[in-house]
Coordinates of C-alpha atoms (C1' of nucleotides) and ligand atoms in Angstrom, one line a residue:
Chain A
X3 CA 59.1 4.5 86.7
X4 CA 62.1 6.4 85.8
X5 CA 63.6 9.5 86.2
X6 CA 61.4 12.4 83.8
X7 CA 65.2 12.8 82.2
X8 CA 65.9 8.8 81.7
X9 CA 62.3 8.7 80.4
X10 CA 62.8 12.0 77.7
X11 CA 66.2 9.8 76.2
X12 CA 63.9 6.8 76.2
X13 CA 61.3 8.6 74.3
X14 CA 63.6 10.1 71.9
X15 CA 65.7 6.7 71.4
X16 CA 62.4 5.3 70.2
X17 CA 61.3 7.8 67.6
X18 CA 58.9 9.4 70.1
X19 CA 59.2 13.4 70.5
X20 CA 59.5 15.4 74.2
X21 CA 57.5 17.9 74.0
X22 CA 56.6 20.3 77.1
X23 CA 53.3 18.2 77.9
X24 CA 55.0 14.8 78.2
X25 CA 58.0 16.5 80.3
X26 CA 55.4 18.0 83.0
X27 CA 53.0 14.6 83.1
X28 CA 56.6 13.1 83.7
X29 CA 57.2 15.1 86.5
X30 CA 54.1 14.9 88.0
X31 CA 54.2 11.3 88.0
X32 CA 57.8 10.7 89.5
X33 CA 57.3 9.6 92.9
X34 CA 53.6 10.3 92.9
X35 CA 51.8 7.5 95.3
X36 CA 48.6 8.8 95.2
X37 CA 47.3 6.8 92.2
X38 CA 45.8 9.4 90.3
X39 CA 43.2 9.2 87.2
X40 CA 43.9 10.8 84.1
X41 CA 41.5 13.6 85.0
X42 CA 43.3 14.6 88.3
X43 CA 46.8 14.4 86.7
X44 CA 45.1 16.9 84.1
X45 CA 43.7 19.5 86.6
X46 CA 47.3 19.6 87.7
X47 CA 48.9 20.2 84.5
X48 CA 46.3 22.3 83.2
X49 CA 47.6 25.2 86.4
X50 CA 50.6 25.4 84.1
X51 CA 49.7 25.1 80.8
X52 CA 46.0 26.3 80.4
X53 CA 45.4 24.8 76.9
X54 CA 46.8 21.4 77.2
X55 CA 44.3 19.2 76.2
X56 CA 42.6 15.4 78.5
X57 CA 43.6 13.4 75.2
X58 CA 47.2 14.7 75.5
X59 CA 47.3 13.3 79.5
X60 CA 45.3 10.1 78.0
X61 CA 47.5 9.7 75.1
X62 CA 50.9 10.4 76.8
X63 CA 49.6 7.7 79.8
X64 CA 49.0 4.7 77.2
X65 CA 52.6 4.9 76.0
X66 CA 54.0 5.2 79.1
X67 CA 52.1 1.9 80.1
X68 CA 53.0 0.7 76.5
X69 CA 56.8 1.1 77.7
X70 CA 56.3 -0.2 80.9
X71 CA 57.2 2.5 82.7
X72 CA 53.8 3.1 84.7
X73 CA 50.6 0.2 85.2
X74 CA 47.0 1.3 84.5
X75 CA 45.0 -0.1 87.7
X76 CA 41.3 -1.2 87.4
X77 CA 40.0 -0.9 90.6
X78 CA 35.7 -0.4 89.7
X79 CA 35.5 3.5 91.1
X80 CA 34.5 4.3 87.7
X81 CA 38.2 5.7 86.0
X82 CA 41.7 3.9 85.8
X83 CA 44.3 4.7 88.4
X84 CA 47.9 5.1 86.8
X85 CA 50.7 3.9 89.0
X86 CA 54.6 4.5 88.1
X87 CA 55.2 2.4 90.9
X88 CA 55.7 -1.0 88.6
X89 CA 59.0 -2.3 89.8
X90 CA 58.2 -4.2 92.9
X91 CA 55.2 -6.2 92.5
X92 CA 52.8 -5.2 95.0
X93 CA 48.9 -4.8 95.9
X94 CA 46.5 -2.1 97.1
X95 CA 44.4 -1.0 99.7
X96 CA 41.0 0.2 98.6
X97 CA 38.8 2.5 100.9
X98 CA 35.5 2.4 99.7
X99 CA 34.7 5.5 101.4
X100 CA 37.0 7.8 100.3
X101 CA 38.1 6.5 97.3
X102 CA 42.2 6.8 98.3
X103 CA 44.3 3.8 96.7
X104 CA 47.5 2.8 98.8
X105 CA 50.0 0.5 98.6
X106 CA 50.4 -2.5 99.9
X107 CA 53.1 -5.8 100.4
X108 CA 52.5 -8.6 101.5
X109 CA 54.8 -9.2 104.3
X110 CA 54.8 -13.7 103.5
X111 CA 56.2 -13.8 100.1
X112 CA 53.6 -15.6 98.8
X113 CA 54.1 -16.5 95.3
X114 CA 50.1 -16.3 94.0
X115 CA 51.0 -17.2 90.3
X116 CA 52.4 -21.2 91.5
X117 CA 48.8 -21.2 92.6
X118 CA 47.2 -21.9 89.2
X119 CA 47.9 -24.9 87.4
X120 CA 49.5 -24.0 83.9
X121 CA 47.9 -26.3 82.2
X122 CA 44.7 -24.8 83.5
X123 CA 45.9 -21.1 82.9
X124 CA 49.1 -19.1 82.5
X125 CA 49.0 -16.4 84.6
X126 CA 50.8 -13.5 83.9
X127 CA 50.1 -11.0 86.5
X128 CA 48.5 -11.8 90.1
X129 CA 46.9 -9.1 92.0
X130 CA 45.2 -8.6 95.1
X131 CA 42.7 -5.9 96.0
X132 CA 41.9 -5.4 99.3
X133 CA 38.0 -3.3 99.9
X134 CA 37.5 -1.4 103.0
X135 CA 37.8 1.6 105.0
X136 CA 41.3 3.5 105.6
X137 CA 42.0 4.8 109.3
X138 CA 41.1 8.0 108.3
X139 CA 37.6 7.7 107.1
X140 CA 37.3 4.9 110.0
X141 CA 37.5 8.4 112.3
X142 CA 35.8 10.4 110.1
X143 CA 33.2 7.9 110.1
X144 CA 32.5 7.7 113.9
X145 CA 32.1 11.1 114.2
X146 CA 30.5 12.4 111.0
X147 CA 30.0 11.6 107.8
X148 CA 29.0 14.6 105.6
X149 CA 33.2 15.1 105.5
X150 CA 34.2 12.2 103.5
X151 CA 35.4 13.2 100.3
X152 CA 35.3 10.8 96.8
X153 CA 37.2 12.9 95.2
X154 CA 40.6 11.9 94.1
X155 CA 43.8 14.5 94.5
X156 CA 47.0 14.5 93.1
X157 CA 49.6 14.2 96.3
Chain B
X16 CA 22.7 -17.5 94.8
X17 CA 19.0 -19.3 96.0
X18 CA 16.8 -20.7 93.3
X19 CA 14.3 -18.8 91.3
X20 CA 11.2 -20.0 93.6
X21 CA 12.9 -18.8 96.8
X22 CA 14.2 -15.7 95.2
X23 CA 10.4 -14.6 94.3
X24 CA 9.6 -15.8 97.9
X25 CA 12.4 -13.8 99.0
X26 CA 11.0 -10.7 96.6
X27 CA 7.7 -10.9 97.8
X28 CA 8.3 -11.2 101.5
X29 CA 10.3 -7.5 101.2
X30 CA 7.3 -6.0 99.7
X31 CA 9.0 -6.4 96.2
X32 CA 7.1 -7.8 93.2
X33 CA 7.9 -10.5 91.3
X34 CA 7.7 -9.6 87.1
X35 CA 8.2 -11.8 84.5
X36 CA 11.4 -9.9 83.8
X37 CA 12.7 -10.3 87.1
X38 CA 12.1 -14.0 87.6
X39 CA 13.3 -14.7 83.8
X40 CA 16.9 -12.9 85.0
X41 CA 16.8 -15.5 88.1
X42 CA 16.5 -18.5 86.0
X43 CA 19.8 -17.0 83.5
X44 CA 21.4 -15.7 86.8
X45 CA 20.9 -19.6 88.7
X46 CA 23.7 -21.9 88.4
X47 CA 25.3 -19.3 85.6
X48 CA 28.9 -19.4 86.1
X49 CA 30.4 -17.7 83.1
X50 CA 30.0 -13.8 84.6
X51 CA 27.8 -12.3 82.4
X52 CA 27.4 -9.0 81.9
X53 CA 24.5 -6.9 82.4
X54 CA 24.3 -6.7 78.6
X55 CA 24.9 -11.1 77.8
X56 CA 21.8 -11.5 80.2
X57 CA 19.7 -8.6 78.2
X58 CA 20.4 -10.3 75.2
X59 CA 19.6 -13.6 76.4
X60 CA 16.2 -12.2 77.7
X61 CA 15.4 -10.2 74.5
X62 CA 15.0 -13.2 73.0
X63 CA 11.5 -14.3 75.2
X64 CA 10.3 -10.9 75.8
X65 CA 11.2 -8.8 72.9
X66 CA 10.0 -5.3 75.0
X67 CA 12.3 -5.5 77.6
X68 CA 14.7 -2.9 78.8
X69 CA 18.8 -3.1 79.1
X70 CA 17.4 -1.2 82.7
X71 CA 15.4 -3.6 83.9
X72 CA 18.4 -5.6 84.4
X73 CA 20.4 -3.6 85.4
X74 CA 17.9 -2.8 88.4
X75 CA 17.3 -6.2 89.0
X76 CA 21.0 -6.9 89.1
X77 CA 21.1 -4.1 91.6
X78 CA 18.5 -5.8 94.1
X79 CA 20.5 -9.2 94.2
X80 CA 23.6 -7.4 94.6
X81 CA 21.7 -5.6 98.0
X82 CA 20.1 -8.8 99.4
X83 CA 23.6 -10.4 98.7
X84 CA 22.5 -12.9 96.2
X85 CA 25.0 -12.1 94.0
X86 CA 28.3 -10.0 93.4
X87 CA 29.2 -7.2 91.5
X88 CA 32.8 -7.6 89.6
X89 CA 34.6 -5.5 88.3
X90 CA 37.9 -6.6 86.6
X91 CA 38.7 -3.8 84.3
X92 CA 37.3 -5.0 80.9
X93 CA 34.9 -2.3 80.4
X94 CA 31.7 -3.3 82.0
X95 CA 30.6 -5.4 85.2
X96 CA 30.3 -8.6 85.7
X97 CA 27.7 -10.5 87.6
X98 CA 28.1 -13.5 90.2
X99 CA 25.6 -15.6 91.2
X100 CA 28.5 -17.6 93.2
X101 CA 28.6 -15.9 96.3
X102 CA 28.5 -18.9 98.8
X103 CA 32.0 -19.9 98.9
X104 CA 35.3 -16.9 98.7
X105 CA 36.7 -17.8 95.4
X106 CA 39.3 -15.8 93.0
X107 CA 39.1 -15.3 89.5
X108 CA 41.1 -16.1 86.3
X109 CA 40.9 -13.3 83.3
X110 CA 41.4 -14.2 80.1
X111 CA 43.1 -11.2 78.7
X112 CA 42.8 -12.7 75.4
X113 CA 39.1 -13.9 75.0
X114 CA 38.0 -12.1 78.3
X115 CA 36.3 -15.2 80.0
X116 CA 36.1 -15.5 83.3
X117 CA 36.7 -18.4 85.1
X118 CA 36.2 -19.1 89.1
X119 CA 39.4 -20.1 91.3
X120 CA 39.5 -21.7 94.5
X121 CA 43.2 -21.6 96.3
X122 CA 44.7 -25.0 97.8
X123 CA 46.1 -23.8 100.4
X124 CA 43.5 -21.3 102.7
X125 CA 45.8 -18.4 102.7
X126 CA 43.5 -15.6 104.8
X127 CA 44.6 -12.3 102.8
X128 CA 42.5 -10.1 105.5
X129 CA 45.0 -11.3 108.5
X130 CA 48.0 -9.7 106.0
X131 CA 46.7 -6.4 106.8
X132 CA 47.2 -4.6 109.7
X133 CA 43.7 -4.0 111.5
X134 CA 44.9 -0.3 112.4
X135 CA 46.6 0.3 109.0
X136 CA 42.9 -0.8 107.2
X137 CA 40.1 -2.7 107.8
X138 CA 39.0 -5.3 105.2
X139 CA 35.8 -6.3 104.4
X140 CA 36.9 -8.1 101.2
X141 CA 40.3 -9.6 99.6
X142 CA 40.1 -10.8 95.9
X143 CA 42.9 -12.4 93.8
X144 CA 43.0 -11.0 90.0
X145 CA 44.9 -13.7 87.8
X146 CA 45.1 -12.1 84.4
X147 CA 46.8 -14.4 82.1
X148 CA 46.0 -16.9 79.1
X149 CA 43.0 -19.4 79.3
X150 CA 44.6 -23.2 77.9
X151 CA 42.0 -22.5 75.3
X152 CA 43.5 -19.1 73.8
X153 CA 47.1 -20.6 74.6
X154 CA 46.5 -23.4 71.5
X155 CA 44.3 -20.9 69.1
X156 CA 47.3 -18.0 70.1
X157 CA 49.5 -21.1 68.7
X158 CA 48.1 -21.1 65.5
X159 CA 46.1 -18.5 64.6
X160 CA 44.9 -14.9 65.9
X161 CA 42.2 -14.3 63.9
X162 CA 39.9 -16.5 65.5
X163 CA 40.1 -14.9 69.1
X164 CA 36.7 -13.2 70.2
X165 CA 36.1 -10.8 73.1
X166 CA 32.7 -11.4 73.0
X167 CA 31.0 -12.0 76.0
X168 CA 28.6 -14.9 76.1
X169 CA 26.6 -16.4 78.9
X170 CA 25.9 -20.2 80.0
Chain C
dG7 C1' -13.0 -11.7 90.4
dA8 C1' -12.8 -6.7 90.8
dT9 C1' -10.5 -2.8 92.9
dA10 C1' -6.9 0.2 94.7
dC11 C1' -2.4 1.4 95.0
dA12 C1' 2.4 1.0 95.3
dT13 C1' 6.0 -1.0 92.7
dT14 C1' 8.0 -1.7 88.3
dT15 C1' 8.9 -1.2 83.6
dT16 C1' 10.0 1.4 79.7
dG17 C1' 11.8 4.9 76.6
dC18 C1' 14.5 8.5 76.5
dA19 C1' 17.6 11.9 77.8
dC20 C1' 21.7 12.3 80.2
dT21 C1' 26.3 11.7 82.5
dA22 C1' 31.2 10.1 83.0
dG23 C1' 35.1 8.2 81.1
dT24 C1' 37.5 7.4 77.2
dT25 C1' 38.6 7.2 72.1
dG26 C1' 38.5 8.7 67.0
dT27 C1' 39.3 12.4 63.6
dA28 C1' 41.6 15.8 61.2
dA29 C1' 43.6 20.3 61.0
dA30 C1' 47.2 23.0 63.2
dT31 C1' 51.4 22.9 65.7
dG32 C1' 56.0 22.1 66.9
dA33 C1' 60.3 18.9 68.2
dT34 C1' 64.1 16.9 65.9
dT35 C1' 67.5 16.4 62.4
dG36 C1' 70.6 17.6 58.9
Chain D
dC14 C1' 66.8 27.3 59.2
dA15 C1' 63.8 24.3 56.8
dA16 C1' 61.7 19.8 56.1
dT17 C1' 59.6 16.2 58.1
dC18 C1' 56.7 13.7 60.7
dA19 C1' 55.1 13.1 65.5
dT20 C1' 52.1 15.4 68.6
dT21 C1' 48.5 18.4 70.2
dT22 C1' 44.1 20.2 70.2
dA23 C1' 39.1 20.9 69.7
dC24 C1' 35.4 18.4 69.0
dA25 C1' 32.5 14.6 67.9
dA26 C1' 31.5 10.0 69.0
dC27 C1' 31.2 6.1 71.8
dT28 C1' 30.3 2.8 75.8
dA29 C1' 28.6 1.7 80.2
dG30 C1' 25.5 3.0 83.2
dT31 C1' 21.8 6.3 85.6
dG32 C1' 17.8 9.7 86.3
dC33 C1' 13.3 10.8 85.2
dA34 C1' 8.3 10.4 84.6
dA35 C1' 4.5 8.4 82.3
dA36 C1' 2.3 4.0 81.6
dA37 C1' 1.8 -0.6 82.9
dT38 C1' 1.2 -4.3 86.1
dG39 C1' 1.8 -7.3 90.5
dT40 C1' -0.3 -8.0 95.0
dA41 C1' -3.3 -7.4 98.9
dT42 C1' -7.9 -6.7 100.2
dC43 C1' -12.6 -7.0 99.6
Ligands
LIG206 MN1 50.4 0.9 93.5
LIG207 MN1 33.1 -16.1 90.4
LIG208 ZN1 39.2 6.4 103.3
LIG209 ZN1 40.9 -17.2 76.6

DNA sequence: GATACATTTTGCACTAGTTGTAAATGATTG
DNA sequence: CAATCATTTACAACTAGTGCAAAATGTATC
C-alpha cells in the first residue's frame, strides 16, 4: 500500500474526496501487519473520532481494494482481514487458536499458477493458507488454556 | 466420504440415530463433487420431505465434519461449502465468475507443510486457493455477460 | 409389538458481519 | 465564499449461521 500522502493525491486525481476519516484509516493501515477486520480497524479510529461511523471504515476499505492498494483476505474466522501488504505476492499463516494471521513466503519460488492447465482454468490469483497453531498459543497451550484470546487487535 | 449404509452403521455404533433426514443428506452428500452449500443440499432435500429444516443440515453437516467424513470450506464467497472428498489432499479452483468449485490435484507432490518452519508454526493443514476463470465462464465472458449465474447448484 | 428414554427435529428468535437508504455534512474548485 | 457533489452518518435490512425448548421419533429392551 502506499504512503497515506501518495494515497490522498490518488484519491483526489480520481474524483474521490480526503476527508479526515479516509486520512486516519490511511494511517492506521500503513505498515500495519496485523491483518485486521473492519471492526478492529474501527475501535481504533473511533478513540479519535468518537462519531465515525463502521460503514465509513467498510466503505473507505472497498475502494481501497477497488484501487488495489490493500487485498480483502477470506480466511473462514467469520470477518474479512484487510491487508495493505499487496506488492509481493505472499501467503499466510493461520492459528486456529488465537485467531493471529501472519505472513508468510515461500522460500522455493514455486510458481502455483503454471500448475493449472489454461485450458482447464485461468487462474488469476494462487494462494495458500496454512491452519495451525502459532508458537505462542503452542506455549500457551501446554500450560493453560483459559488465556488464549480470539480476539483480533490492531498492532 | 463412506457410503450411506456404513455412515448409518457408523451413526448407530456412536449412539447416534439414523433419521430419514440424516440418511437422505448422506445419499446428496455421496460421490457429490460440486461443494454444495449447506443451503443447495436443503433445497435438494425439501423437495422429498417438504418439513424439513435449513438446521437439520446444518447439524448433520456438523457431525460428518467431526467424524471426518467430510470437510468444511471456506473460500470467501459468503457461505460454506461442504466436501465429501476427503480421502485424497486436493486444492481447489474458484470460479470468481460463476462461483463453482472445482477439485485440483498438483502434478508434482510439492509438501507445503515442510515450507514452514516447525518452530515458526505448526501445520495441521495447507490448501491452494486458485481463483480465476472456469473455461466455461471464459467463452460465455466472450460473448455475453448476462448469462453468468452465481447460483449455487448441487450434483 | 409395546415401552421407555435419549436423541433429534423443528420453528423461532437471535447473533455477527456486512450492505442499502436517504438526509445531513463537508471537501474541493473556481 | 459559495456551489457542487462526494461522503458520512444513523438506522434498517439482509445473509449465514446458531441457541433454545417443546414436540417428535429412533433404538434398545422386554
Ligand atoms: Mn498478508
Ligand atoms: Mn474438494
Ligand atoms: Zn496462536
Ligand atoms: Zn465459471
Amino acid at each position: 500500500m502506499r504512503s497515506p500522502d501518495e494515497l490522498s493525491d490518488l484519491f483526489r486525481a480520481s474524483g474521490r474526496k480526503v476527508t479526515p476519516q479516509r486520512r486516519r484509516i490511511f494511517e492506521l493501515l500503513e505498515g500495519n501487519s496485523s491483518h485486521p477486520t473492519a471492526e478492529s480497524i474501527y475501535l481504533e479510529l473511533v478513540k479519535d473520532m468518537p462519531t465515525v461511523s463502521l460503514k465509513t471504515v467498510y466503505m473507505t476499505l472497498k475502494e481501497l481494494e477497488e484501487m488495489g492498494e490493500v487485498q480483502c483476505l477470506d480466511l473462514g474466522m467469520g470477518s474479512s482481514r484487510f491487508d495493505p501488504n499487496v506488492d509481493g505476492e505472499h501467503h499466510h499463516l493461520v492459528c486456529v487458536s488465537c485467531g493471529k494471521v501472519r505472513d508468510f513466503q515461500l522460500s522455493q519460488n514455486w510458481d502455483l499458477k503454471l500448475q493449472v492447465p489454461d485450458e482447464m482454468f485461468s487462474v488469476s490469483k494462487a494462494e495458500i493458507v496454512f491452519r495451525g497453531t502459532c508458537a505462542t498459543c503452542r506455549v500457551i497451550g501446554s500450560r493453560s488454556v483459559v488465556e488464549n484470546s480470539d480476539k483480533v487487535h490492531i498492532s
